[in-house]
PDB file of C-alpha atoms in Angstrom:
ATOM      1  CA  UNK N   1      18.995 -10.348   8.368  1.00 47.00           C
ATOM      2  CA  UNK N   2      20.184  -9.083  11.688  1.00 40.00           C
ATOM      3  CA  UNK N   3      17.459 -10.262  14.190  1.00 33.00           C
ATOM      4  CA  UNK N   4      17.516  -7.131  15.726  1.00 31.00           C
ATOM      5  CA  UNK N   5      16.888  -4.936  12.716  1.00 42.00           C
ATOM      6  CA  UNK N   6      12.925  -4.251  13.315  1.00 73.00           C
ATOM      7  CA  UNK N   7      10.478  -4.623  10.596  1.00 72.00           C
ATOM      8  CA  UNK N   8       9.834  -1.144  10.471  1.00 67.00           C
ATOM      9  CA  UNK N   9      14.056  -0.481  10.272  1.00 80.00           C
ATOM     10  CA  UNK N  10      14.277  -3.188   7.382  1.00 87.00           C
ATOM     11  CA  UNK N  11      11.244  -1.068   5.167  1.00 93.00           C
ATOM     12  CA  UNK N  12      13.191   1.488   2.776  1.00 94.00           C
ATOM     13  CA  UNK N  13      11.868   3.557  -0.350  1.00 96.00           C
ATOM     14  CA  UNK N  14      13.980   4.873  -3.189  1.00 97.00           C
ATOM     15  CA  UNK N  15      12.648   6.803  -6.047  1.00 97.00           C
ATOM     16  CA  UNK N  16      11.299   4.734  -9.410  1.00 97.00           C
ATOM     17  CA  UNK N  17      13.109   4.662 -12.499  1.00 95.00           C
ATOM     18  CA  UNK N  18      12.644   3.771 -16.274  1.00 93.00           C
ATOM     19  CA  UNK N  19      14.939   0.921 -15.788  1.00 95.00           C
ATOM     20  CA  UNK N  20      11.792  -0.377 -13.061  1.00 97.00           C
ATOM     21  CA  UNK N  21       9.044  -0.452 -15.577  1.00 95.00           C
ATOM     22  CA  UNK N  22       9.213  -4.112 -15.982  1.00 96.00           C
ATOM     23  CA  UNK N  23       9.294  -5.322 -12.140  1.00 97.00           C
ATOM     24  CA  UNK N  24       6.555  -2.795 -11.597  1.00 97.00           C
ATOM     25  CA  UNK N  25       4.450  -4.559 -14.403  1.00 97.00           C
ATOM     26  CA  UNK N  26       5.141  -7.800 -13.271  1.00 97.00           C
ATOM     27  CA  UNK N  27       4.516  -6.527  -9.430  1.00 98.00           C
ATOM     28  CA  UNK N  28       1.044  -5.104 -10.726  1.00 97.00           C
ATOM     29  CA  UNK N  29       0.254  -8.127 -12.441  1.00 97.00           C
ATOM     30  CA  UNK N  30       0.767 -10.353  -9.271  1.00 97.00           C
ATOM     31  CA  UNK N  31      -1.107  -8.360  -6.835  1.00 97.00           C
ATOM     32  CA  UNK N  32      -3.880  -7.393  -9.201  1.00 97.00           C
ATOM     33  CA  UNK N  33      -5.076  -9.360 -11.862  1.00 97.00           C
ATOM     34  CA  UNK N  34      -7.152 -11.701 -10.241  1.00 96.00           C
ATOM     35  CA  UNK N  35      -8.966  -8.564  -8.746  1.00 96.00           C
ATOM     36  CA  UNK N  36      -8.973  -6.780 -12.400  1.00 96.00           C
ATOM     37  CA  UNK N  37     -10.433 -10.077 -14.407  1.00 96.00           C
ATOM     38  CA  UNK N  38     -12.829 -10.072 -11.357  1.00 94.00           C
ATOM     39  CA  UNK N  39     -14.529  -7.059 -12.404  1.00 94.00           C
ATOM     40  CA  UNK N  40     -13.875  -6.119 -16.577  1.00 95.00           C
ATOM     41  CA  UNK N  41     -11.253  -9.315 -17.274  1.00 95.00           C
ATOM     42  CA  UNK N  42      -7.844  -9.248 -18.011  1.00 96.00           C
ATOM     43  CA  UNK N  43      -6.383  -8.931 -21.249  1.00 95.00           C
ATOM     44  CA  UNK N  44      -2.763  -9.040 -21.211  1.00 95.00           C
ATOM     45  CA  UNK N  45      -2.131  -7.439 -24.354  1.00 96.00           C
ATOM     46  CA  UNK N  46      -3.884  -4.173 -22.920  1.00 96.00           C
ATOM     47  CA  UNK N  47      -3.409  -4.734 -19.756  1.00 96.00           C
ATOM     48  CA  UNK N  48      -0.013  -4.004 -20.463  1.00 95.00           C
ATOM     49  CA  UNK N  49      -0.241  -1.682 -22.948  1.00 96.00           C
ATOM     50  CA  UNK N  50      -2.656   1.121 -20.656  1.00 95.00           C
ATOM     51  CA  UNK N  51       0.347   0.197 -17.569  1.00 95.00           C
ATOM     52  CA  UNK N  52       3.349   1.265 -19.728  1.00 92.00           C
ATOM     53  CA  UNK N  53       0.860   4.639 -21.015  1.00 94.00           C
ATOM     54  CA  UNK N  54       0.221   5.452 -17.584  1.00 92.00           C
ATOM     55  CA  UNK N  55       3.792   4.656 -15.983  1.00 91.00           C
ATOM     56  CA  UNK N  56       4.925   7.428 -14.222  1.00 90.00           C
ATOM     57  CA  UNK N  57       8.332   6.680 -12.132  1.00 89.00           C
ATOM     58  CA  UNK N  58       7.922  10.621 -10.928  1.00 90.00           C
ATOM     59  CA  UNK N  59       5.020   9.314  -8.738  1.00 92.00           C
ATOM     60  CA  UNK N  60       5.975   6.089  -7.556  1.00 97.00           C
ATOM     61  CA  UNK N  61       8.423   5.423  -4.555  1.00 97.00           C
ATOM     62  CA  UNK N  62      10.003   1.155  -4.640  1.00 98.00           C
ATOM     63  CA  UNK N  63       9.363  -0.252  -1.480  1.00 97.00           C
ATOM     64  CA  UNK N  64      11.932  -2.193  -0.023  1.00 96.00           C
ATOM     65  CA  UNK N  65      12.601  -4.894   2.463  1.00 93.00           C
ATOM     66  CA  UNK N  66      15.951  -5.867   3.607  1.00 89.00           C
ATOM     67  CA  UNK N  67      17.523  -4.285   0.362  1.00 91.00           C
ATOM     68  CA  UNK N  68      15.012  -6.240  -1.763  1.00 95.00           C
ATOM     69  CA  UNK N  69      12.360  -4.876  -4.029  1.00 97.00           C
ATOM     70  CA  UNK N  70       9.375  -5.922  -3.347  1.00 98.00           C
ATOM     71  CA  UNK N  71       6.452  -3.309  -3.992  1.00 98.00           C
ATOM     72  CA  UNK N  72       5.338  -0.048  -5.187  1.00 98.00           C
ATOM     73  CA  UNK N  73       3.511   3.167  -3.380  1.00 97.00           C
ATOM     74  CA  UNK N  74       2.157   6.139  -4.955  1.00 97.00           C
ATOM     75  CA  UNK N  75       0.639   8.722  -3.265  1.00 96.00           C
ATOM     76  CA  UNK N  76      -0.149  12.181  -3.095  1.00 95.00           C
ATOM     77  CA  UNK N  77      -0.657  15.083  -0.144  1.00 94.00           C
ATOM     78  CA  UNK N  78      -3.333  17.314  -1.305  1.00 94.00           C
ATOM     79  CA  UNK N  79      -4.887  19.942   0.881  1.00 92.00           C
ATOM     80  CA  UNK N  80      -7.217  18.076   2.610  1.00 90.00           C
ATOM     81  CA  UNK N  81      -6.048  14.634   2.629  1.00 94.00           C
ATOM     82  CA  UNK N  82      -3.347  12.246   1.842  1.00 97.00           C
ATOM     83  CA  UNK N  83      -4.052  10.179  -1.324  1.00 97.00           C
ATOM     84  CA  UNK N  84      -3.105   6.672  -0.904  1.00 97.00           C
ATOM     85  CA  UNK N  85      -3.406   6.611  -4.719  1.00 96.00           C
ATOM     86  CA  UNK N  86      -2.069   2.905  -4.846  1.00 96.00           C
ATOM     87  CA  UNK N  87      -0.012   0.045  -2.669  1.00 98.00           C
ATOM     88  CA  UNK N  88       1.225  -3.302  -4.254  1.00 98.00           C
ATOM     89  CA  UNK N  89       3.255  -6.082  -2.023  1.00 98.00           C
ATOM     90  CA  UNK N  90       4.514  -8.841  -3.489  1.00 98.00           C
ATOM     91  CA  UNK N  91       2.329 -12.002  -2.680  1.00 97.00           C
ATOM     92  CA  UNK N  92       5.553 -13.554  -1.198  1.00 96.00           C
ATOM     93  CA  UNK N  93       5.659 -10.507   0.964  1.00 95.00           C
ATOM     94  CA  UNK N  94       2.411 -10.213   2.156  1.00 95.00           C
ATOM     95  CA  UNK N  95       0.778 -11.669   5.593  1.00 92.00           C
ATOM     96  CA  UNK N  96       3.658 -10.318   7.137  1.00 91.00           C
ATOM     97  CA  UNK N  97       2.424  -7.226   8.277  1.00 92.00           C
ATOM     98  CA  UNK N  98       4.751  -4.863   5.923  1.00 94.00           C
ATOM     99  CA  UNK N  99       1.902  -3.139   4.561  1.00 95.00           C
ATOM    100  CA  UNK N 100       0.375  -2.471   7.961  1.00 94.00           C
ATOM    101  CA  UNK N 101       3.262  -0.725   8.924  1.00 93.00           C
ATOM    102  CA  UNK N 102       3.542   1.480   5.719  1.00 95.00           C
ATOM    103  CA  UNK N 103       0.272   2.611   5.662  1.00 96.00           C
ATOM    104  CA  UNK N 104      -0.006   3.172   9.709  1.00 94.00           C
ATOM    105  CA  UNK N 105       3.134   5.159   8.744  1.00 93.00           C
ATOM    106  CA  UNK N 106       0.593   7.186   6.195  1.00 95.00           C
ATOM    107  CA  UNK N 107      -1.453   7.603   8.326  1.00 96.00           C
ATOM    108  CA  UNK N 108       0.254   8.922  11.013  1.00 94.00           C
ATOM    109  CA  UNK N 109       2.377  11.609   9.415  1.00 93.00           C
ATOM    110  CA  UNK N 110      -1.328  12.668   7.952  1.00 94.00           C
ATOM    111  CA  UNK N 111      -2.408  13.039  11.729  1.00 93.00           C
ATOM    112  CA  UNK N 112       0.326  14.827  12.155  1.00 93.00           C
ATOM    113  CA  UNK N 113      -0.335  17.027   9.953  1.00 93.00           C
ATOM    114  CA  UNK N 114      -3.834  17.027  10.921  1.00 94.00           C
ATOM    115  CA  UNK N 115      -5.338  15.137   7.376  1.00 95.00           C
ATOM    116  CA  UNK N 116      -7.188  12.194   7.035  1.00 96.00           C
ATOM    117  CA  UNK N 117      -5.708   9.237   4.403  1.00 97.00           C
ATOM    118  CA  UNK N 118      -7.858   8.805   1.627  1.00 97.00           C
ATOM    119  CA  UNK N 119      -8.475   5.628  -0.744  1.00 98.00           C
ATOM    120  CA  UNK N 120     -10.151   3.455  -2.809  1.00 97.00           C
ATOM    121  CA  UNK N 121     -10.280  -0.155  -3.415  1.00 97.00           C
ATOM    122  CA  UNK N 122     -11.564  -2.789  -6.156  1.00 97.00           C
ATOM    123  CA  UNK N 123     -14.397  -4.307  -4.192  1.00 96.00           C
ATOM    124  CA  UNK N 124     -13.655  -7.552  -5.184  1.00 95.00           C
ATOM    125  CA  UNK N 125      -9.804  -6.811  -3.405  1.00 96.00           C
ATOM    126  CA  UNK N 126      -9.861  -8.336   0.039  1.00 95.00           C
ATOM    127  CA  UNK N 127      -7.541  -5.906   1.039  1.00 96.00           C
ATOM    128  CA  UNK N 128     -10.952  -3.945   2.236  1.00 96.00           C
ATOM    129  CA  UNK N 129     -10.776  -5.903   5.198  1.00 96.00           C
ATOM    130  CA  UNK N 130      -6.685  -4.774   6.179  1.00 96.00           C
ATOM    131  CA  UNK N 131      -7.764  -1.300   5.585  1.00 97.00           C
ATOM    132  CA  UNK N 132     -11.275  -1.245   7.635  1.00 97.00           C
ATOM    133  CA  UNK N 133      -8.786  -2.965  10.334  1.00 95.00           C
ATOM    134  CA  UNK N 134      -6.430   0.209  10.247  1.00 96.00           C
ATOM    135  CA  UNK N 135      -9.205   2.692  10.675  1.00 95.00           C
ATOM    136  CA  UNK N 136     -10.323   3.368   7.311  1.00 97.00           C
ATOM    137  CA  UNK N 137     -14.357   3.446   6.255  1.00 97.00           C
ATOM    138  CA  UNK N 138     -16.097   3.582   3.528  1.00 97.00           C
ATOM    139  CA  UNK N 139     -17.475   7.016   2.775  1.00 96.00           C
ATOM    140  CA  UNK N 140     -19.126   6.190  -1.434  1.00 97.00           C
ATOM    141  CA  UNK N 141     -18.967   3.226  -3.643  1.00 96.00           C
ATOM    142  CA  UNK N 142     -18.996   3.265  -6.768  1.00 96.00           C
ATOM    143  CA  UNK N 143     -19.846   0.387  -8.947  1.00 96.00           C
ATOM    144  CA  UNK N 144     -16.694  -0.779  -9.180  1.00 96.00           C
ATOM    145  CA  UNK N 145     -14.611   0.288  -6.022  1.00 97.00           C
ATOM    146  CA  UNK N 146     -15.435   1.469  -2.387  1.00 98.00           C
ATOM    147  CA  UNK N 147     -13.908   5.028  -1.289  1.00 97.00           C
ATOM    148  CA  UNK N 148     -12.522   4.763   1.910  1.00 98.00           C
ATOM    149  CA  UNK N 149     -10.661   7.642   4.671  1.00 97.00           C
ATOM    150  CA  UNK N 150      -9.352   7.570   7.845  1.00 96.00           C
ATOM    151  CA  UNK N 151     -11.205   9.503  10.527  1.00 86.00           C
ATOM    152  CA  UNK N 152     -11.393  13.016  10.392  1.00 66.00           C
ATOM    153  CA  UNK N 153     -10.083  12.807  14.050  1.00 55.00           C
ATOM    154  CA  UNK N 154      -6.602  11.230  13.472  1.00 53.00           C
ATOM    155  CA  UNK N 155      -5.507  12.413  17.365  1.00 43.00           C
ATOM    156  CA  UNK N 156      -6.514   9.291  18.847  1.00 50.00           C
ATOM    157  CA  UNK N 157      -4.127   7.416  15.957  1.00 49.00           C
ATOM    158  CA  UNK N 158      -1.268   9.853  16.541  1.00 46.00           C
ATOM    159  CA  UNK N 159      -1.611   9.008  20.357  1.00 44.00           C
ATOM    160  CA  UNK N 160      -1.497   5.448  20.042  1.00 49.00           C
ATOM    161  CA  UNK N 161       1.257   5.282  17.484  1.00 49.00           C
ATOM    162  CA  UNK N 162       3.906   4.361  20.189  1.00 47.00           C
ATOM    163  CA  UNK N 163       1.794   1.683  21.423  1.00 52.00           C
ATOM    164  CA  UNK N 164       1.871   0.238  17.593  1.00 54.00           C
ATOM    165  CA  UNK N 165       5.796   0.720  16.887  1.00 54.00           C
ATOM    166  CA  UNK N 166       5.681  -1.392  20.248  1.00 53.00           C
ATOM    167  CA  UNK N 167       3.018  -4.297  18.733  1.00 54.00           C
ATOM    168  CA  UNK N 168       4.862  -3.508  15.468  1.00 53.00           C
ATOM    169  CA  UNK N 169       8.715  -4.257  16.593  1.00 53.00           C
ATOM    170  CA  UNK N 170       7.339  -7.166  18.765  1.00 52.00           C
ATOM    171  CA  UNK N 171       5.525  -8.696  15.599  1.00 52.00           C
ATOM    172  CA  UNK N 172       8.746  -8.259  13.877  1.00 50.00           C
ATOM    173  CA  UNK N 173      11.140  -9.894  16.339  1.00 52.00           C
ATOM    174  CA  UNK N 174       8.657 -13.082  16.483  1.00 49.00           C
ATOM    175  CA  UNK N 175       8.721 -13.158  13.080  1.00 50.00           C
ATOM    176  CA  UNK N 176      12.375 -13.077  13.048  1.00 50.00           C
ATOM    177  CA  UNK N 177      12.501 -15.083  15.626  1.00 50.00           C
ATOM    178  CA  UNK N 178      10.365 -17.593  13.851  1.00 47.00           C
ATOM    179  CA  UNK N 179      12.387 -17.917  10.696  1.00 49.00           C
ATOM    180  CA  UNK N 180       9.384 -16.152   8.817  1.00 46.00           C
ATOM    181  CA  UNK N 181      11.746 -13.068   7.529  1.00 46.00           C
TER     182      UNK N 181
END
C-alpha cells in the first residue's frame, strides 16, 4: 500500500451479497464466539443455523481495507438515533485503530445530523472499553448486554473531528511507516 494513502482513505464499504454469507459466518465466528460461549455457549450446529435465518445482505455494508474484506457493519438511522446495530473486524485487523475510525465516522455524521449513536454490547465483549473511550455510556443493562449512546450533545464531537482526522492520519502514517499495514 501506498504510504501515503491514510487509514481513513484505505477504509471502503460495498453492499453484502448472497455470495458473502460464508465470510460473514466465518467473520462472526472469529470476533464473537468466545464472547457468545461466555454467556449461553456456543453450539456450532445452531450457531450457524440462527446466522444463515437471520442473514440479511440488505442490511449489512463489507468493510474494506486496502481492497480486502475484512469486516461487517450494520446499522440503522432511526429518528432519534443512529443504531450501531453491529461491527465485526477481523482479529488480524484489529488493534489498528480501523474500528475507531469507522465508528468516530458514525458518530460524527450523527452529530451532524444532530443524533446520538446508539448500541449495545455483550458484557463479557471487551470492546466496552473502545466504545466508553469514543464517548459512548452506558444508559441500561440488561442481563446479558450493556446499552450504550453517545452524548446527547454531539457538538463538542463534531468540533473536534478535524483534530481526530489529524491524530487519525498521523496514527496511520506511523503505522505505515512502521510496517504494521
Amino acid at each position: 500500500m501506498d504510504p501515503k494513502v491514510t487509514l481513513l482513505q484505505a477504509i471502503d464499504y460495498r453492499p453484502a451479497a448472497e455470495k458473502d454469507l460464508d465470510f460473514l459466518y466465518s467473520l462472526h465466528v472469529a470476533t464473537m464466539k468466545e464472547y457468545v460461549e461466555n454467556v449461553w455457549g456456543w453450539d456450532d450446529a445452531y450457531q450457524e443455523a440462527l446466522f444463515r435465518k437471520n442473514y440479511a445482505a440488505a442490511d449489512i455494508q463489507i468493510v474494506t481495507y486496502d481492497g480486502r474484506d475484512i469486516g461487517m457493519l450494520s446499522m440503522e438511522e432511526r429518528n432519534e438515533d443512529v443504531f450501531l446495530r453491529t461491527i465485526e473486524i477481523h482479529p488480524n485487523f484489529q488493534g489498528k485503530g480501523i474500528g475507531t475510525a469507522i465508528i468516530n465516522s458514525i458518530i460524527a455524521n450523527g452529530a451532524q445530523k444532530n443524533k446520538v449513536v446508539f448500541l449495545q454490547v455483550l458484557k463479557a465483549n471487551p470492546a466496552r472499553q473502545l466504545y466508553e473511550n469514543l464517548g459512548f455510556s452506558v444508559i441500561e443493562e440488561t442481563k446479558t448486554h450493556y446499552k450504550m449512546r453517545t452524548s446527547s450533545s454531539n457538538k463538542e464531537f463534531s468540533m473536534s473531528q478535524t483534530n481526530l482526522d489529524r491524530r487519525l492520519t498521523s496514527l496511520a502514517d506511523g503505522l505505515l511507516d512502521a510496517g504494521c499495514i
